[in-house]
N, CA, C and O of each residue as an XYZ file, in Angstrom:
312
protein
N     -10.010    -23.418      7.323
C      -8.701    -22.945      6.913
C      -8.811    -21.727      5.990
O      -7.817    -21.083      5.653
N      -9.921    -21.466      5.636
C     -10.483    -20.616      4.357
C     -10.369    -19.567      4.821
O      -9.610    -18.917      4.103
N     -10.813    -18.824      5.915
C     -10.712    -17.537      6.815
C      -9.349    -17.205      7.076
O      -8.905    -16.090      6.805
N      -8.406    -18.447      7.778
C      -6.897    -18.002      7.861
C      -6.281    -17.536      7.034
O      -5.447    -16.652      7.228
N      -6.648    -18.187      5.589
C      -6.020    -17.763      4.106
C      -6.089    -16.181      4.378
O      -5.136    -15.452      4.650
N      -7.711    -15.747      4.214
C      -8.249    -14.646      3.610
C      -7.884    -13.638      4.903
O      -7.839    -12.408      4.899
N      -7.663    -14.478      5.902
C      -6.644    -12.472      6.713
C      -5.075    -12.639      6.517
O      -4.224    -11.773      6.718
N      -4.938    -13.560      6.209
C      -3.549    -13.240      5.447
C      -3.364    -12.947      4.780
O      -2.270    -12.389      4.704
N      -4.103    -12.999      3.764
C      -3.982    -12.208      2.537
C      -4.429    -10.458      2.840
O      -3.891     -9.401      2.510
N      -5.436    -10.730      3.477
C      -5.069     -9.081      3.908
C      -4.634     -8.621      4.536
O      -4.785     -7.401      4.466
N      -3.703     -9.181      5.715
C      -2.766     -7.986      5.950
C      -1.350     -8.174      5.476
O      -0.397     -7.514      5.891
N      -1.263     -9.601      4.124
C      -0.242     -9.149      3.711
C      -0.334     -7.726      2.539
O       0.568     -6.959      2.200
N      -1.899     -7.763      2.087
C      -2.124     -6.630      1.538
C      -2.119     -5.319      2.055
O      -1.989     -4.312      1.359
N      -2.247     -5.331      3.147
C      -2.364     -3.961      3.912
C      -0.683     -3.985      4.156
O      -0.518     -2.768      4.245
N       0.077     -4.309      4.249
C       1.240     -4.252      4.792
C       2.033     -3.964      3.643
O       2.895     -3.096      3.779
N       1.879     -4.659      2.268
C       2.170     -3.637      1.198
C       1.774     -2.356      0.676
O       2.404     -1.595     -0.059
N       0.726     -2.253      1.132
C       0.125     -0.676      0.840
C       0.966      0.135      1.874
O       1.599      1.134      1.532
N       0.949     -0.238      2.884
C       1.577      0.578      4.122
C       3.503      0.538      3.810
O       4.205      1.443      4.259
N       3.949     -0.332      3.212
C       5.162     -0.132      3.015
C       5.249      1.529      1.808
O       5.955      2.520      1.992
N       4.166      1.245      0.538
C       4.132      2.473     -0.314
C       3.608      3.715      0.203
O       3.402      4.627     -0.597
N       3.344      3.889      1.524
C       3.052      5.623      1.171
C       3.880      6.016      1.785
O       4.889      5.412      2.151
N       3.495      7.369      2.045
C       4.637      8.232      2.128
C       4.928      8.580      3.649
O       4.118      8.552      4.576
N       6.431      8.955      3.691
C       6.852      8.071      5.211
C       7.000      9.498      6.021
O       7.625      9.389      7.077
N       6.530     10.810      5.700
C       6.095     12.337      6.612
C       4.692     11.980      6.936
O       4.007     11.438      6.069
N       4.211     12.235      8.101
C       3.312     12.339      8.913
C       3.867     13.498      9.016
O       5.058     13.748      9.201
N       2.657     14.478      8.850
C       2.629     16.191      9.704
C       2.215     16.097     10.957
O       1.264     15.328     11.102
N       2.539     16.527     11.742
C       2.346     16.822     13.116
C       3.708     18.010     13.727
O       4.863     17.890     14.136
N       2.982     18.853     13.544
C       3.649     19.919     13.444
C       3.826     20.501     15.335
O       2.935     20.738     16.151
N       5.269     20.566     15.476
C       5.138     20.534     16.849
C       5.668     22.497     17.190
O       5.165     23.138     18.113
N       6.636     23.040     16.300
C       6.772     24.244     16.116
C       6.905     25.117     14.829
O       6.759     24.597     13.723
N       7.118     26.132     14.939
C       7.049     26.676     13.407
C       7.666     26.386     12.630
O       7.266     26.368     11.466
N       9.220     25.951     13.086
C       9.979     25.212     11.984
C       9.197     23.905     11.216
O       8.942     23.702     10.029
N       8.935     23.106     12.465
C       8.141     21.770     11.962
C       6.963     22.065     10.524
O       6.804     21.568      9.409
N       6.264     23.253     11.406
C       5.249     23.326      9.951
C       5.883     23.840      8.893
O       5.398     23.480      7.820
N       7.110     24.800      8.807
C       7.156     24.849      7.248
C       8.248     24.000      6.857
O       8.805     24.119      5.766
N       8.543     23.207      7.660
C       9.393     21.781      7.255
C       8.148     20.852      6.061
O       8.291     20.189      5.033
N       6.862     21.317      6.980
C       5.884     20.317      6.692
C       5.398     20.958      5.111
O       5.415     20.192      4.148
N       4.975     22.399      4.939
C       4.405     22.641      4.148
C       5.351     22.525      2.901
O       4.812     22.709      1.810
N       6.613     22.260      2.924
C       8.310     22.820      1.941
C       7.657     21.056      1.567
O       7.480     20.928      0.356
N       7.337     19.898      2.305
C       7.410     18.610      1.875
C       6.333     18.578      1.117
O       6.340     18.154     -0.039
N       5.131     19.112      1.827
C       3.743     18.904      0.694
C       3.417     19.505     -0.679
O       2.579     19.110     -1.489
N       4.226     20.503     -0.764
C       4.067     21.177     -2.247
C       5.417     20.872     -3.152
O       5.621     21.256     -4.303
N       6.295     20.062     -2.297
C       7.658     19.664     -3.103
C       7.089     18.685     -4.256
O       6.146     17.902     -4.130
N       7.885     18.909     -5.422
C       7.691     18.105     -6.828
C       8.590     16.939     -6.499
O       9.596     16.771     -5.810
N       7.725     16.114     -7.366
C       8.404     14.324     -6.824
C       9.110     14.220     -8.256
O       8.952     14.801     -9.330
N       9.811     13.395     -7.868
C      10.776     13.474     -9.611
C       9.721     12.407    -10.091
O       8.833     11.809     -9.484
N      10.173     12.385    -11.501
C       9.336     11.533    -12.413
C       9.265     10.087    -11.862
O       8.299      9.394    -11.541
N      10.907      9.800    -11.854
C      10.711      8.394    -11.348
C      10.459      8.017    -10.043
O      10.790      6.879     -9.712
N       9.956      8.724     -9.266
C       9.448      8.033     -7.875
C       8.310      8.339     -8.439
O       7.721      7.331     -8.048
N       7.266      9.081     -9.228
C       5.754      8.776     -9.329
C       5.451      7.587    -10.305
O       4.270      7.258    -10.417
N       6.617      6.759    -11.184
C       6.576      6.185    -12.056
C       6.616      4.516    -11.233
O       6.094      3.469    -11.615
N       7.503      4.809     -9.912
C       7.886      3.846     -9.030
C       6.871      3.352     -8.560
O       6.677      2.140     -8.460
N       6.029      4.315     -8.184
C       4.602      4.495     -7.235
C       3.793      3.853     -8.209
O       3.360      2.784     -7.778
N       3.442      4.111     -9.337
C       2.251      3.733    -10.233
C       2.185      2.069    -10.474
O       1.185      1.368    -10.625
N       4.017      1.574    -10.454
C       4.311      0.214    -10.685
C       3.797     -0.423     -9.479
O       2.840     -1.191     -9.582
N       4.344     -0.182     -8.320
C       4.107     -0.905     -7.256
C       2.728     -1.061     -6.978
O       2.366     -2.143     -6.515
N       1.498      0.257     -7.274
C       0.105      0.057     -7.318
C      -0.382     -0.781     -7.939
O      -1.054     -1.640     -7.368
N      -0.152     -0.802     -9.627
C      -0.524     -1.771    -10.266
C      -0.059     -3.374     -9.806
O      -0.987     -4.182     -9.851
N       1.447     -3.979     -9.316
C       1.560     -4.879     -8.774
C       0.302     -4.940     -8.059
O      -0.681     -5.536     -8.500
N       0.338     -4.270     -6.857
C      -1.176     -4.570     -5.436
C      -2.096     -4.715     -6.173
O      -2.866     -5.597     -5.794
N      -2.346     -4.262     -7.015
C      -3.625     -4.344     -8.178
C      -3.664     -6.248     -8.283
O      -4.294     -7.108     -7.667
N      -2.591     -6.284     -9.449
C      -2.558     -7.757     -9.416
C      -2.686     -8.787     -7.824
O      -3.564     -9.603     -7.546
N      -1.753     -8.471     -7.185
C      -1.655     -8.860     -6.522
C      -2.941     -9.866     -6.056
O      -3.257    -11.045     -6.218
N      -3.619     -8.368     -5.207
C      -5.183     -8.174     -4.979
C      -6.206     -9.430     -5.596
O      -6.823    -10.316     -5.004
N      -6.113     -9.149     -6.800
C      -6.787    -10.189     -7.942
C      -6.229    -11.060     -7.608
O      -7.027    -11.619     -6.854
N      -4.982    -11.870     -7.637
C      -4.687    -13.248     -7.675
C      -5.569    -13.673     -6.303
O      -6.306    -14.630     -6.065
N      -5.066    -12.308     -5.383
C      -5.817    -13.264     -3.726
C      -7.420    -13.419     -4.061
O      -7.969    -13.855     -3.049
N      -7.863    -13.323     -4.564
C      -9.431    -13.179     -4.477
C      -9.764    -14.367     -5.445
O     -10.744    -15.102     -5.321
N      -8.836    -14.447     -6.400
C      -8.931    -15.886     -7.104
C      -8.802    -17.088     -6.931
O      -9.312    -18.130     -7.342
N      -7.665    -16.620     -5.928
C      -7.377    -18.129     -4.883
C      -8.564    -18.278     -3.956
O      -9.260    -19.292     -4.017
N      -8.802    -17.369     -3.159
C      -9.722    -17.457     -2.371
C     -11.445    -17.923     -3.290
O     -12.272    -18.579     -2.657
N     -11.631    -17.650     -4.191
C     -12.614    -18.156     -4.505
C     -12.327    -19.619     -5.298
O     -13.303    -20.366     -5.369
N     -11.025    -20.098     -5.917
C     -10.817    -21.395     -5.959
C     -10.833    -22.362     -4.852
O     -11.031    -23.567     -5.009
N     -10.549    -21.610     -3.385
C     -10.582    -22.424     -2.150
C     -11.846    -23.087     -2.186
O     -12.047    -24.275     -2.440
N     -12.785    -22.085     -1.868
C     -14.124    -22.117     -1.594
C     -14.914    -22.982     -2.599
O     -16.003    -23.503     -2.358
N     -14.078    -23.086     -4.005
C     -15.197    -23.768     -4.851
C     -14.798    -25.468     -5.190
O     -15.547    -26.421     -5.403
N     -13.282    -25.379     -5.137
C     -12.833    -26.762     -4.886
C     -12.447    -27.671     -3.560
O     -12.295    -28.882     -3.404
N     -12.371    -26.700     -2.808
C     -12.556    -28.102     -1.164
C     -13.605    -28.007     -0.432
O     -13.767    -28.774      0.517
């Protein structure tokens, strides 16, 4: 049951990481597209979406840790 835990836990981890990044993919199909693309990559993020970003990392941070704690409580108590 120990293995089922531990890919659930990662792709509920991967699936929170993948909810936080950022939702432009470049793939630039004409010239508009690319300086659609380049106007997004050098655009300034307001404070509070990098402040948003730092919280939600640190959550996965925790997160992360609790799964690895459980998972090694699995392993050491059943």
């Amino acid at each position: 049951m120990a293995p089922y835990l531990l890919l659930f836990f990662i792709f509920v981890t991967c699936g929170l990481v993948n909810m936080t990044r950022p939702r432009n993919s470049i793939r630039p199909v004409s010239d508009r597209d690319t300086e659609n693309a380049y106007k997004a990559a050098f655009q300034i993020e307001a404070k509070a979406t990098v402040e948003r970003r730092k919280l939600i990392s640190l959550l996965l941070l925790i997160a992360l840790l609790i799964d690895i704690l459980l998972i090694v409580w699995i392993f050491r108590f059943a």
